[in-house]
Structures are given as C-alpha cells and as structure tokens.
Short mmCIF file of C-alpha atoms and ligand atoms in Angstrom, two decimals:
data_model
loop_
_atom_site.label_atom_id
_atom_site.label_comp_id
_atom_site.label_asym_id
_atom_site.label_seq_id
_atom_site.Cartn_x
_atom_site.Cartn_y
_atom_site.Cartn_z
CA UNK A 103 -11.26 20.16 24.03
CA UNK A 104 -14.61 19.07 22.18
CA UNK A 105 -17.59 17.72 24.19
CA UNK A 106 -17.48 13.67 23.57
CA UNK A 107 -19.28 12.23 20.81
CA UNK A 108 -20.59 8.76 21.28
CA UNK A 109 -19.70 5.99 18.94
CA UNK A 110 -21.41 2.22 18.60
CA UNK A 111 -19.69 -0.54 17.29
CA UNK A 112 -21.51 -3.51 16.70
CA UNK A 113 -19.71 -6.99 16.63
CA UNK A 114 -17.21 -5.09 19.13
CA UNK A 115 -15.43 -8.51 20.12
CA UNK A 116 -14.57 -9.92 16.69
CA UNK A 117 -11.62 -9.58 14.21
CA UNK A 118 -12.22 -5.99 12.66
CA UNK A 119 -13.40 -4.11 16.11
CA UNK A 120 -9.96 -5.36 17.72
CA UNK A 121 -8.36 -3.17 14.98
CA UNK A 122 -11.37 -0.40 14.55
CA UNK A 123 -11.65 0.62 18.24
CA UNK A 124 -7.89 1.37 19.15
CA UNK A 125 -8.11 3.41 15.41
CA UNK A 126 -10.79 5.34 16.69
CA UNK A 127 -9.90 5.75 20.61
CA UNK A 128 -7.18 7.26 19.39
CA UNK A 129 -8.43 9.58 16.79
CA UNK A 130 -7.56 8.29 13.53
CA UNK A 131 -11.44 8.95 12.68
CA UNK A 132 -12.67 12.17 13.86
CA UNK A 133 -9.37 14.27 14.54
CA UNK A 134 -7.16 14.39 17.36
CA UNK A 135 -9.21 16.65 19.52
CA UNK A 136 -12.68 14.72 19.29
CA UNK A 137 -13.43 12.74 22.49
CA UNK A 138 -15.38 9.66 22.40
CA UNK A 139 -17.52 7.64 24.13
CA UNK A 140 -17.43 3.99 22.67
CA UNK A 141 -20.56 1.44 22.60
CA UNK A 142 -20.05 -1.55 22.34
CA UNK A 143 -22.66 -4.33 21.19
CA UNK A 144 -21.99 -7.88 20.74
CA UNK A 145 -24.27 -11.17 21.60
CA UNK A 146 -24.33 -12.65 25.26
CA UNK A 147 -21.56 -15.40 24.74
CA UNK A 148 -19.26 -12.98 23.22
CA UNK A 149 -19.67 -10.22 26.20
CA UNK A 150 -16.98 -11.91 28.04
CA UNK A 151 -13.90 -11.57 25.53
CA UNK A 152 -15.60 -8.06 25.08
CA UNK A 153 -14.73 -7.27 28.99
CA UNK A 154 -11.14 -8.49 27.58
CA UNK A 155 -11.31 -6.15 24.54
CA UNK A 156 -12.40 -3.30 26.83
CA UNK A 157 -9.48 -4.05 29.30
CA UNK A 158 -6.85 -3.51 26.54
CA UNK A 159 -8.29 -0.35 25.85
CA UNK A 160 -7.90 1.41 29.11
CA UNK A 161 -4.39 -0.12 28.99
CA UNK A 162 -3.70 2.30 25.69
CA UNK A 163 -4.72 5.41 28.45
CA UNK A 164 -5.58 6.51 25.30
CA UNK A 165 -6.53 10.60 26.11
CA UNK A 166 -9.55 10.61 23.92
CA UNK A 167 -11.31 7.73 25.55
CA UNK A 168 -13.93 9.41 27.28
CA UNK A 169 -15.70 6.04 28.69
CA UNK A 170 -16.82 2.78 27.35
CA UNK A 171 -20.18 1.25 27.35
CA UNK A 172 -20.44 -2.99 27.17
CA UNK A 173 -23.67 -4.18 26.28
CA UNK A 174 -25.72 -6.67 24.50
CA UNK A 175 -29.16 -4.61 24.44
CA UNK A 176 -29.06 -2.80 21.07
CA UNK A 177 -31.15 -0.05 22.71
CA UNK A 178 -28.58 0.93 25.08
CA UNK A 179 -25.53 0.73 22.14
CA UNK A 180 -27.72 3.04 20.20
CA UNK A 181 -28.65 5.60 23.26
CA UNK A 182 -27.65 9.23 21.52
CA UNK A 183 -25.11 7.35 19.94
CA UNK A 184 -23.86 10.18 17.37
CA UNK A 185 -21.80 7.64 14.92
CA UNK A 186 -22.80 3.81 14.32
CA UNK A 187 -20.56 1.05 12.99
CA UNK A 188 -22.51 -2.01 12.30
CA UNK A 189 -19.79 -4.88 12.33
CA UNK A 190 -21.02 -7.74 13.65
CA UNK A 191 -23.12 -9.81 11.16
CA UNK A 192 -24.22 -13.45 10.90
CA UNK A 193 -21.52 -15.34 9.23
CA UNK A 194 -22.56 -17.64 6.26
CA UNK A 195 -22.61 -21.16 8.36
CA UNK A 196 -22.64 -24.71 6.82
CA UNK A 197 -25.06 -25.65 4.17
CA UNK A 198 -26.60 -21.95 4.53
CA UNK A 199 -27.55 -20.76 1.33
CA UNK A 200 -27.45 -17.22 0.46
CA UNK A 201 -31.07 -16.33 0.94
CA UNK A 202 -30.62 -17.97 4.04
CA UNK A 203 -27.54 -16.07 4.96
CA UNK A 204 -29.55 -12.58 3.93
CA UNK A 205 -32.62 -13.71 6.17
CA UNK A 206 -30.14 -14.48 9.33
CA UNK A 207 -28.59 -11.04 9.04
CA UNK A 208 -32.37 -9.07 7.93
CA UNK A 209 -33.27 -9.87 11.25
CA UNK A 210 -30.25 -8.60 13.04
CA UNK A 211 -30.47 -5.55 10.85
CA UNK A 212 -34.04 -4.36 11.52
CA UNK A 213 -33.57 -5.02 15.25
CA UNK A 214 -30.39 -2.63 15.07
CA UNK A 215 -31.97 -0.35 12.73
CA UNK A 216 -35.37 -0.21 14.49
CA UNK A 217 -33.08 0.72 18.26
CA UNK A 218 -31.15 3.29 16.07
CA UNK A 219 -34.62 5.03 15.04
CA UNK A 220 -35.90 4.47 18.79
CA UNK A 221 -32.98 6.15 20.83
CA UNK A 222 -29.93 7.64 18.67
CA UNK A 223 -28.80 11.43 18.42
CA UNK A 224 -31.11 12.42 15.07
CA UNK A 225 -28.21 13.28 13.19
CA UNK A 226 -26.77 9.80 13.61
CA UNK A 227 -24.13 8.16 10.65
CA UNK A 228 -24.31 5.44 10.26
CA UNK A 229 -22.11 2.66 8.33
CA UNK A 230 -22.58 -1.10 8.13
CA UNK A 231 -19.27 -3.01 7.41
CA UNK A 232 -21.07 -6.53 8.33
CA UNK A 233 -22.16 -8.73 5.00
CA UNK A 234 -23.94 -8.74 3.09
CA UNK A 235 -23.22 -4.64 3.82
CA UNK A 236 -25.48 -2.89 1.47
CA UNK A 237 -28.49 -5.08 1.99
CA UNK A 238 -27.80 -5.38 6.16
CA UNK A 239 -28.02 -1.13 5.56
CA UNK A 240 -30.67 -1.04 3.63
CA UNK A 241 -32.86 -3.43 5.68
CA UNK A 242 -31.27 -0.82 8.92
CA UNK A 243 -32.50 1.97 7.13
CA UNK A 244 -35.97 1.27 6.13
CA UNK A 245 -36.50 -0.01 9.88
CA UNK A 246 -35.38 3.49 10.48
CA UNK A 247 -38.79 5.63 9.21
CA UNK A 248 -37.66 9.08 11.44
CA UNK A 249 -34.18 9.31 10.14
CA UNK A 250 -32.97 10.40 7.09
CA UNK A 251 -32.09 7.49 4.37
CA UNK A 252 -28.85 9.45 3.49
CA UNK A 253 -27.44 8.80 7.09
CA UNK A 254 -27.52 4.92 6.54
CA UNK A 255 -24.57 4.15 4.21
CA UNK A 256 -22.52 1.04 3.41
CA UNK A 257 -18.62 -0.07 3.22
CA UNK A 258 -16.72 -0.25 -0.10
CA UNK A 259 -13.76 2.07 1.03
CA UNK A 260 -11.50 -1.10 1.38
CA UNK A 261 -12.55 -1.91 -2.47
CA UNK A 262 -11.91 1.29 -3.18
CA UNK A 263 -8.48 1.51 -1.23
CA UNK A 264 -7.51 -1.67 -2.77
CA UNK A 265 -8.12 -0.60 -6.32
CA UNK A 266 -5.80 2.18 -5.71
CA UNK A 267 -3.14 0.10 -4.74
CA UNK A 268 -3.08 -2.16 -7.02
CA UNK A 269 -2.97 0.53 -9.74
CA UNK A 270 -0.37 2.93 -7.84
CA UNK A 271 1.47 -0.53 -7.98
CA UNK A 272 1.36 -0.91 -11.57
CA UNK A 273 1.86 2.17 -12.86
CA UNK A 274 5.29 2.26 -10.32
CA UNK A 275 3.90 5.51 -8.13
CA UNK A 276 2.13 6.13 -4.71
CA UNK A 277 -1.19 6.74 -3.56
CA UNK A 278 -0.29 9.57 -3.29
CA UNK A 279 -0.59 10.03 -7.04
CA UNK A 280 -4.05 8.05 -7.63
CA UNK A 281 -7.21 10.44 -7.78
CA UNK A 282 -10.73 9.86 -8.47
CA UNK A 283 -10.97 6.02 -8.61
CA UNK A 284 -14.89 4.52 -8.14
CA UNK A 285 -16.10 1.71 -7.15
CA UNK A 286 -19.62 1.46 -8.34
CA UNK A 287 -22.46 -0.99 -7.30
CA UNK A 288 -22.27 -3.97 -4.34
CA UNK A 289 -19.44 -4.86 -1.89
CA UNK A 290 -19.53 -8.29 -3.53
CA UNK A 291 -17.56 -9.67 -6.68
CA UNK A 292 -20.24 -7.83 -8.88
CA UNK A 293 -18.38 -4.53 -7.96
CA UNK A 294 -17.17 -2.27 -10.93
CA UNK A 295 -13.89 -0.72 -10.05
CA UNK A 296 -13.83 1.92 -12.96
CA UNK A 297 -10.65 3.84 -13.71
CA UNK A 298 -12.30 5.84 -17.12
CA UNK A 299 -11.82 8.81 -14.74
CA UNK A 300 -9.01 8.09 -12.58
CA UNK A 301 -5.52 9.92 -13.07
CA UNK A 302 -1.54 8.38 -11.83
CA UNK A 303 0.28 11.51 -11.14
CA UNK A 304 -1.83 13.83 -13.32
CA UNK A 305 -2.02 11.50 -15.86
CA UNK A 306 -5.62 8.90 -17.47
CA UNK A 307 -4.87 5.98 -15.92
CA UNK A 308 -6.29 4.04 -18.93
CA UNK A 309 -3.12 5.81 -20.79
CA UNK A 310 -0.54 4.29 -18.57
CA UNK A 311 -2.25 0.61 -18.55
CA UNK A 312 -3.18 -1.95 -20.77
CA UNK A 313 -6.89 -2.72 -21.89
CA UNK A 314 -6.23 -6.30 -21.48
CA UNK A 315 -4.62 -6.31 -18.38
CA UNK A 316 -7.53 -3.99 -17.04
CA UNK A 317 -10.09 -5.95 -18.37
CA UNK A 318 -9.13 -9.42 -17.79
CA UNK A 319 -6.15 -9.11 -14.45
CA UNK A 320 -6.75 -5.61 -12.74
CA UNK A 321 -11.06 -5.89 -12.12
CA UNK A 322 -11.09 -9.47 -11.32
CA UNK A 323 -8.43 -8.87 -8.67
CA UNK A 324 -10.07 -6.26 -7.11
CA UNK A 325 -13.22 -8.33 -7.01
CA UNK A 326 -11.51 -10.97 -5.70
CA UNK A 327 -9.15 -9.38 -3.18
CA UNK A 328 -10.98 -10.66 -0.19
CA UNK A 329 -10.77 -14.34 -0.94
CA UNK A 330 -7.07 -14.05 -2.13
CA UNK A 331 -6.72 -12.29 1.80
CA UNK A 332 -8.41 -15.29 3.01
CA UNK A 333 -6.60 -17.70 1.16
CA UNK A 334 -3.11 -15.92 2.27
CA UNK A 335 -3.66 -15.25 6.19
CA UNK A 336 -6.27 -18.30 6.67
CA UNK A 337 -8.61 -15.55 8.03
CA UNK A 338 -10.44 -12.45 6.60
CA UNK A 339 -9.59 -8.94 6.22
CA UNK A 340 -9.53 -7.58 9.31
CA UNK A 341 -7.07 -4.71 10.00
CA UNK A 342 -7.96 -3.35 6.44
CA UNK A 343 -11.06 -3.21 6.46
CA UNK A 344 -11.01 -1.88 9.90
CA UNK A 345 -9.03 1.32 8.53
CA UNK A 346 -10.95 1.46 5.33
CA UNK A 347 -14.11 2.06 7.79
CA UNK A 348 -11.86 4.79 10.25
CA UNK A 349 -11.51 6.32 6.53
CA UNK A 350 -15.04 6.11 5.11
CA UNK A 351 -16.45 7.77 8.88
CA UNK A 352 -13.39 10.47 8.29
CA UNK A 353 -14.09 11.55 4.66
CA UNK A 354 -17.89 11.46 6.04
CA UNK A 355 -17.45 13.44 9.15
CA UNK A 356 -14.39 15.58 8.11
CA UNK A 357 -14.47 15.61 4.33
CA UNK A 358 -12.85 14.61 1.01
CA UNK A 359 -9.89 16.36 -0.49
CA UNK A 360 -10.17 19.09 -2.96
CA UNK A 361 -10.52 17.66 -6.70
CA UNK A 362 -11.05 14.19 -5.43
CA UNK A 363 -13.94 11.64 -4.62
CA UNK A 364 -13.90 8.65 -2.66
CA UNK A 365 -16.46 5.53 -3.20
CA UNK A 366 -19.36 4.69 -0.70
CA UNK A 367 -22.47 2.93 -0.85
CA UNK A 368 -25.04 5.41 -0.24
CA UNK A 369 -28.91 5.76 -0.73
CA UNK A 370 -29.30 6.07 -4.74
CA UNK A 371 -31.31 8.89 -5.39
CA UNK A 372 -31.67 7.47 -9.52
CA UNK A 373 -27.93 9.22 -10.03
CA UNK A 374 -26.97 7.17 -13.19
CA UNK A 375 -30.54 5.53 -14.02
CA UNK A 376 -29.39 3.12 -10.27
CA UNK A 377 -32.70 1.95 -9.21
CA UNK A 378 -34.34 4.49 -6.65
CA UNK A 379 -33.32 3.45 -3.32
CA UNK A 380 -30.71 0.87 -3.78
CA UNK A 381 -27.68 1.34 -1.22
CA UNK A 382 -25.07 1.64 -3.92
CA UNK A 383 -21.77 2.54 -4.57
CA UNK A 384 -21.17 5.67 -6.37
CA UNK A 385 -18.30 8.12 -6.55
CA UNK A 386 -18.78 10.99 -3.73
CA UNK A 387 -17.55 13.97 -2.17
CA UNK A 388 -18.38 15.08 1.58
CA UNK A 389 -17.72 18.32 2.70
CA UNK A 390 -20.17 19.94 6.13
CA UNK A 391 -20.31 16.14 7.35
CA UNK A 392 -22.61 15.43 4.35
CA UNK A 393 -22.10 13.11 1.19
CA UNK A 394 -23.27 14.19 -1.97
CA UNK A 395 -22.79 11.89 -5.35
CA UNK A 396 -20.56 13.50 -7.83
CA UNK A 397 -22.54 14.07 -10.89
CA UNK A 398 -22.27 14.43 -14.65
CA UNK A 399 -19.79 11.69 -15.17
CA UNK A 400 -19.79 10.01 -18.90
CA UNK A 401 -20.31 6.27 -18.37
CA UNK A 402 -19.14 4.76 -21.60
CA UNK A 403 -21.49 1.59 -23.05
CA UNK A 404 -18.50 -1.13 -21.05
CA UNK A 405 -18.95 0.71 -17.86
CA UNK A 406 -22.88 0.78 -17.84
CA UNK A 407 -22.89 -2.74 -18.10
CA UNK A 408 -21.03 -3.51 -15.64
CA UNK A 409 -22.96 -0.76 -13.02
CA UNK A 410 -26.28 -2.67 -14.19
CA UNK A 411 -24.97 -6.05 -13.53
CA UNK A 412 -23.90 -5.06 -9.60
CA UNK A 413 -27.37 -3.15 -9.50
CA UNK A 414 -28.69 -6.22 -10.63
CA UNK A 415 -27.44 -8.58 -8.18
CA UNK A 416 -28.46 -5.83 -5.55
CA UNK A 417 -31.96 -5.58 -7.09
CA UNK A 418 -32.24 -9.38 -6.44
CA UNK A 419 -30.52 -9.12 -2.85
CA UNK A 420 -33.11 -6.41 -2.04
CA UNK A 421 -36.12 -8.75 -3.42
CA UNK A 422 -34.55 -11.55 -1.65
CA UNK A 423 -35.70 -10.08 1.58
CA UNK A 424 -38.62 -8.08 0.48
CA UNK A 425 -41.26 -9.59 2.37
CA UNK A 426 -39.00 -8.69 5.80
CA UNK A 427 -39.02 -5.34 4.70
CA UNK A 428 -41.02 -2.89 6.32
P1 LIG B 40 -15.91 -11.83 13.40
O1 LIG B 40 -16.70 -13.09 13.26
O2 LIG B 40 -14.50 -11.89 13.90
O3 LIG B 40 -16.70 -10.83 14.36
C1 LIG B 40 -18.06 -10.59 14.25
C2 LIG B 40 -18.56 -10.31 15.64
O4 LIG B 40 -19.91 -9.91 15.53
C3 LIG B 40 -18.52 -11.51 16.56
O5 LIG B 40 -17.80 -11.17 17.75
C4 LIG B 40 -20.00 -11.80 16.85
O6 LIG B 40 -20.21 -12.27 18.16
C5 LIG B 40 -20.61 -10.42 16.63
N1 LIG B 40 -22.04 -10.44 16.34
C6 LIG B 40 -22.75 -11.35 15.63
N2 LIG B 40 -24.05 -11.02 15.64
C7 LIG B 40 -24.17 -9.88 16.34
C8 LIG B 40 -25.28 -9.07 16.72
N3 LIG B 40 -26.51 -9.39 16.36
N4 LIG B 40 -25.03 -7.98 17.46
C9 LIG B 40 -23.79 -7.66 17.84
N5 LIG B 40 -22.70 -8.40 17.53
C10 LIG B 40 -22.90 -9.49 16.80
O7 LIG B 40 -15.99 -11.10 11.99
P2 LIG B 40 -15.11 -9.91 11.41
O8 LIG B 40 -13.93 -10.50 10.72
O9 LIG B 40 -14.89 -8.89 12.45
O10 LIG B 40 -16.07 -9.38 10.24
C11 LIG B 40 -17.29 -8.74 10.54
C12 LIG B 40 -18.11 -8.55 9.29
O11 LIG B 40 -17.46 -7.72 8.35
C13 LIG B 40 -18.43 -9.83 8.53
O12 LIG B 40 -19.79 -9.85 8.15
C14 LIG B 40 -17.55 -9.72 7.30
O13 LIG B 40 -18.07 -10.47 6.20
C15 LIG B 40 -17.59 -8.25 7.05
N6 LIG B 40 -16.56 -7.67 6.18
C16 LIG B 40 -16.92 -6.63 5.39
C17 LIG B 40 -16.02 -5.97 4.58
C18 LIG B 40 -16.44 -4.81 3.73
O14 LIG B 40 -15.59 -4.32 2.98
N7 LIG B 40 -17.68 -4.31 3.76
C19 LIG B 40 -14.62 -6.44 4.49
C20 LIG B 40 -14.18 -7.24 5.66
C21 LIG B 40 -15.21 -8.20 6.20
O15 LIG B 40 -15.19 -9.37 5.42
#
C-alpha cells in the first residue's frame, strides 16, 4: 500500500462535500490503493454538523481512510496538504450585487490561498469548485507567490460532463462514444461549449446535429444547466458536481485517455490570444500528474467570438477585484 496523501476540502459540511468526501475516501479519485488523509475546513458555526459529517465517515470503515482532520484554521487544513478542494464559498445573499458577491469570496480566497503558500506540500493541486470558481482561483493563486500558477486550477468538468450528455443523448449513443468536447472560457453562462472538434462514435458531431438546434437549444442548455437543476430539485447541483470534481483531480493526478482531452480552467499562458493569466477553460490533456493545453486547434470566426465574450466577462471579473489583488 501507498504512503497517505493528504487531501483539504474546504466547505467540508455543505451539499457537495457530503457527496465529494465518501467519493474520495473511497478512491474514486486517486485509485484504489492511494490512502488519504482528509482536511476538513469549514467556518465555526458549521464545525458542529462537520463532527456529524466526520461520524458518517468512519461508519463507511472505508479502508483508505487514513485519518481525518476537523478544523476551522485554514493553516492547519492546508498543513502538507498534497491535494486542495476549495468548496466552500460565500453564497450570493440578499440584495448582494455581484461585485459584492466577488469581494465576499476575494477575501476568503486570499486567506486560503495565502495558508496554502504558507504550509502546503510544494507540489500541491489545487481546484476551486466554490463561485465565482475561476476568479476565487485566481485571487488563491496570486496570494500564492512560491507556488507554481499551473497548480491553481478551476471547475468546469461538470459543464463539460454535461455537454457530453446532452449530445450522447441526442445523437442516441453513450458517453462512451463522445470524444474531445471543450468547454472554453468561465464556469458561468458565458461558457462556450464547442463541439467543431468533438466526434459521436467516430463520427463530427456537427454532422450528426443540426446548426439550429446547436446554436439556439444545445449551448444555451448547457449554459443554463445549473439553474434548470435548481429549478428541478429546489437545491443546487450537488452530487454532480461533486463527481465532476473526483473526475477533474483524477484526469489531473492520473491522466486523460489516449486521443482525448477533457476541459479545465487553468492558468492561460496566451494559448488562443486568452489574455495572459486569466484562469480559463481550455481543452487539456494530463499525463505525469501535469496539465498541458492541447494546442493547434482551428477556432473558426463563430467560435472566437464566443471564447472572447467568456474572456471578456472574466477580464471584467478579474478587474472587479483588482485592487484586492496582490
Ligand atoms: P453549501 O452552502 O451547501 O456549502 C458550502 C459550505 O461552505 C458551507 O458548509 C459553509 O459553511 C462553507 N464555507 C463558507 N465559507 C467558508 C470558508 N471561508 N471556509 C470554509 N468553509 C466555508 O454549498 P454547496 O452546494 O456545497 O456549493 C459550494 C460551492 O460550489 C458554491 O459556491 C456553489 O456555487 C459552487 N458550485 C460550483 C460548481 C462548478 O461547476 N464550479 C457547480 C456546483 C456549485 O454550484
């Protein structure tokens, strides 16, 4: 058996973490022969249903459980953690307005990111799930001066995931059968879900649908997934989006399939003219435990507007909280 690995989870009492934690105490993330050692943050109130959360745990006896750390100091979450899920986020309140929203969760996010700098293992990843997610990791990151930028990354596996679906669905075949789908650009409604390179079974994608119904049915859908979720269950995604992180850690720590990419918002290195530093999300392969954007794609003139318009909103996100930056 492998030496444990340690593994924070912020926001480790809410919706997603009751789903995330038994996924990865049991090895759905980083195989079934990696031990772990969860940490668990969450805010003073909450460490009480926390203690409940952790009790349900032991009760799995899951074998890979290696311990379980409850706290609501980020600097002992973050202690050597090797893997960081940042989950908990400020939720948009009554009469908040966005700006205020991204101020609330800037501070949370350079207090986590300035602990992960301070105390965790050097080769830390780290993925923020919490919204607004690519802003929350890019404030994290840039709090972060000693570690890398490409080890703070942001969720759009579930948009990604979802976009599958729905086009397995429509075309009549599995999963199984969709490769190389992208989501480019925010976790927000800007996102571009782009199937110019995506194949059903071997086959274009944009030969098996229709332009209309991509255009005008298919992207909004995807966009709007998470309110039609919300609207159904009278509560946010929770158990999907808690798998769609278990996946984006997986592909991360134990790589993508050979011939495909999945989509994750990572530090933009200019790939695609994206503004320098931007956390967006591009089309990737990982293989070694590293990420690398896959490159040479032709972006027809629809597709590049619709990449500038999320890099746009992110642009104005990332302004937004400028003056908190460091
Ligand atoms: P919940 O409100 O159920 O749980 C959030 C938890 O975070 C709470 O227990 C709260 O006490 C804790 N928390 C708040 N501030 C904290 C801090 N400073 N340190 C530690 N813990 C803190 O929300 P849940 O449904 O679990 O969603 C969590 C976040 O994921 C939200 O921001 C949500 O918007 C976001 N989502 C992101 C998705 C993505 O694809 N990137 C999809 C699902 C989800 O909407």
């Amino acid at each position: 058996m492998k030496q444990p690995v340690r593994v924070a989870v912020t926001g480790a009492a809410g919706q997603i973490s009751y789903s995330l934690l038994f996924r990865i105490a049991s090895g759905d993330m980083l195989g079934k022969d990696q031990p772990v050692i969860l940490q668990l943050l969450e805010i003073t109130p909450a460490l009480k249903a926390l203690e409940g959360v952790a009790m349900e745990l032991d009760d799995c006896a899951f074998p890979l459980l290696a311990g379980i750390v409850m706290t609501d100091d980020p600097m002992v979450a973050f202690k050597d953690a090797d893997y960081a899920l940042l989950v908990g986020a400020r939720p948009r309140g009554p009469g908040m307005e966005r700006k205020d929203l991204l101020e609330a969760n800037a501070a949370i996010f350079s207090v986590q990111g300035k602990a992960i700098n301070a105390v965790a293992s050097r080769g830390i990843k780290v993925l923020v799930v919490g919204n607004p997610a690519n802003t929350n990791s890019l404030i994290a990151q840039r709090n972060a001066p000693d570690i890398s930028p490409r080890q703070f990354t942001a969720m759009t596996r579930l948009d990604h995931n979802r976009a599958m679906a729905q086009l397995a669905q429509k075309t009549g075949k599995t999963i199984n059968d969709v490769k190389n789908m992208t989501i480019w650009g925010n976790h927000s409604s800007t996102q571009y879900p782009d199937v110019s390179k995506t194949t059903v079974d071997g086959k274009a994608a944009e030969s098996l649908i229709d332009n209309d119904w991509y255009v005008n049915e298919y992207i909004p859908n995807v966009q709007q997934r998470g309110a039609a979720i919300i609207k159904a269950r009278g509560a946010s995604s929770a158990a999907s989006a808690a798998n769609a992180a278990v996946d984006h850690m997986r592909s991360w720590a134990l790589g993508t399939a050979e011939g495909d990419w999945v989509s994750m918002g990572v530090y933009s290195d200019g790939s695609y003219g994206i503004d320098k530093g931007l956390i967006y999300s591009f089309p990737c392969v990982c293989k070694n435990g590293d990420w690398e954007i896959v490159q040479g794609l032709e972006v027809s003139e629809f597709s590049r507007a619709r990449m500038q318009a999320t890099e746009k909103e992110l642009q104005e996100e990332r302004d937004a909280v400028k003056h908190l930056l460091p």
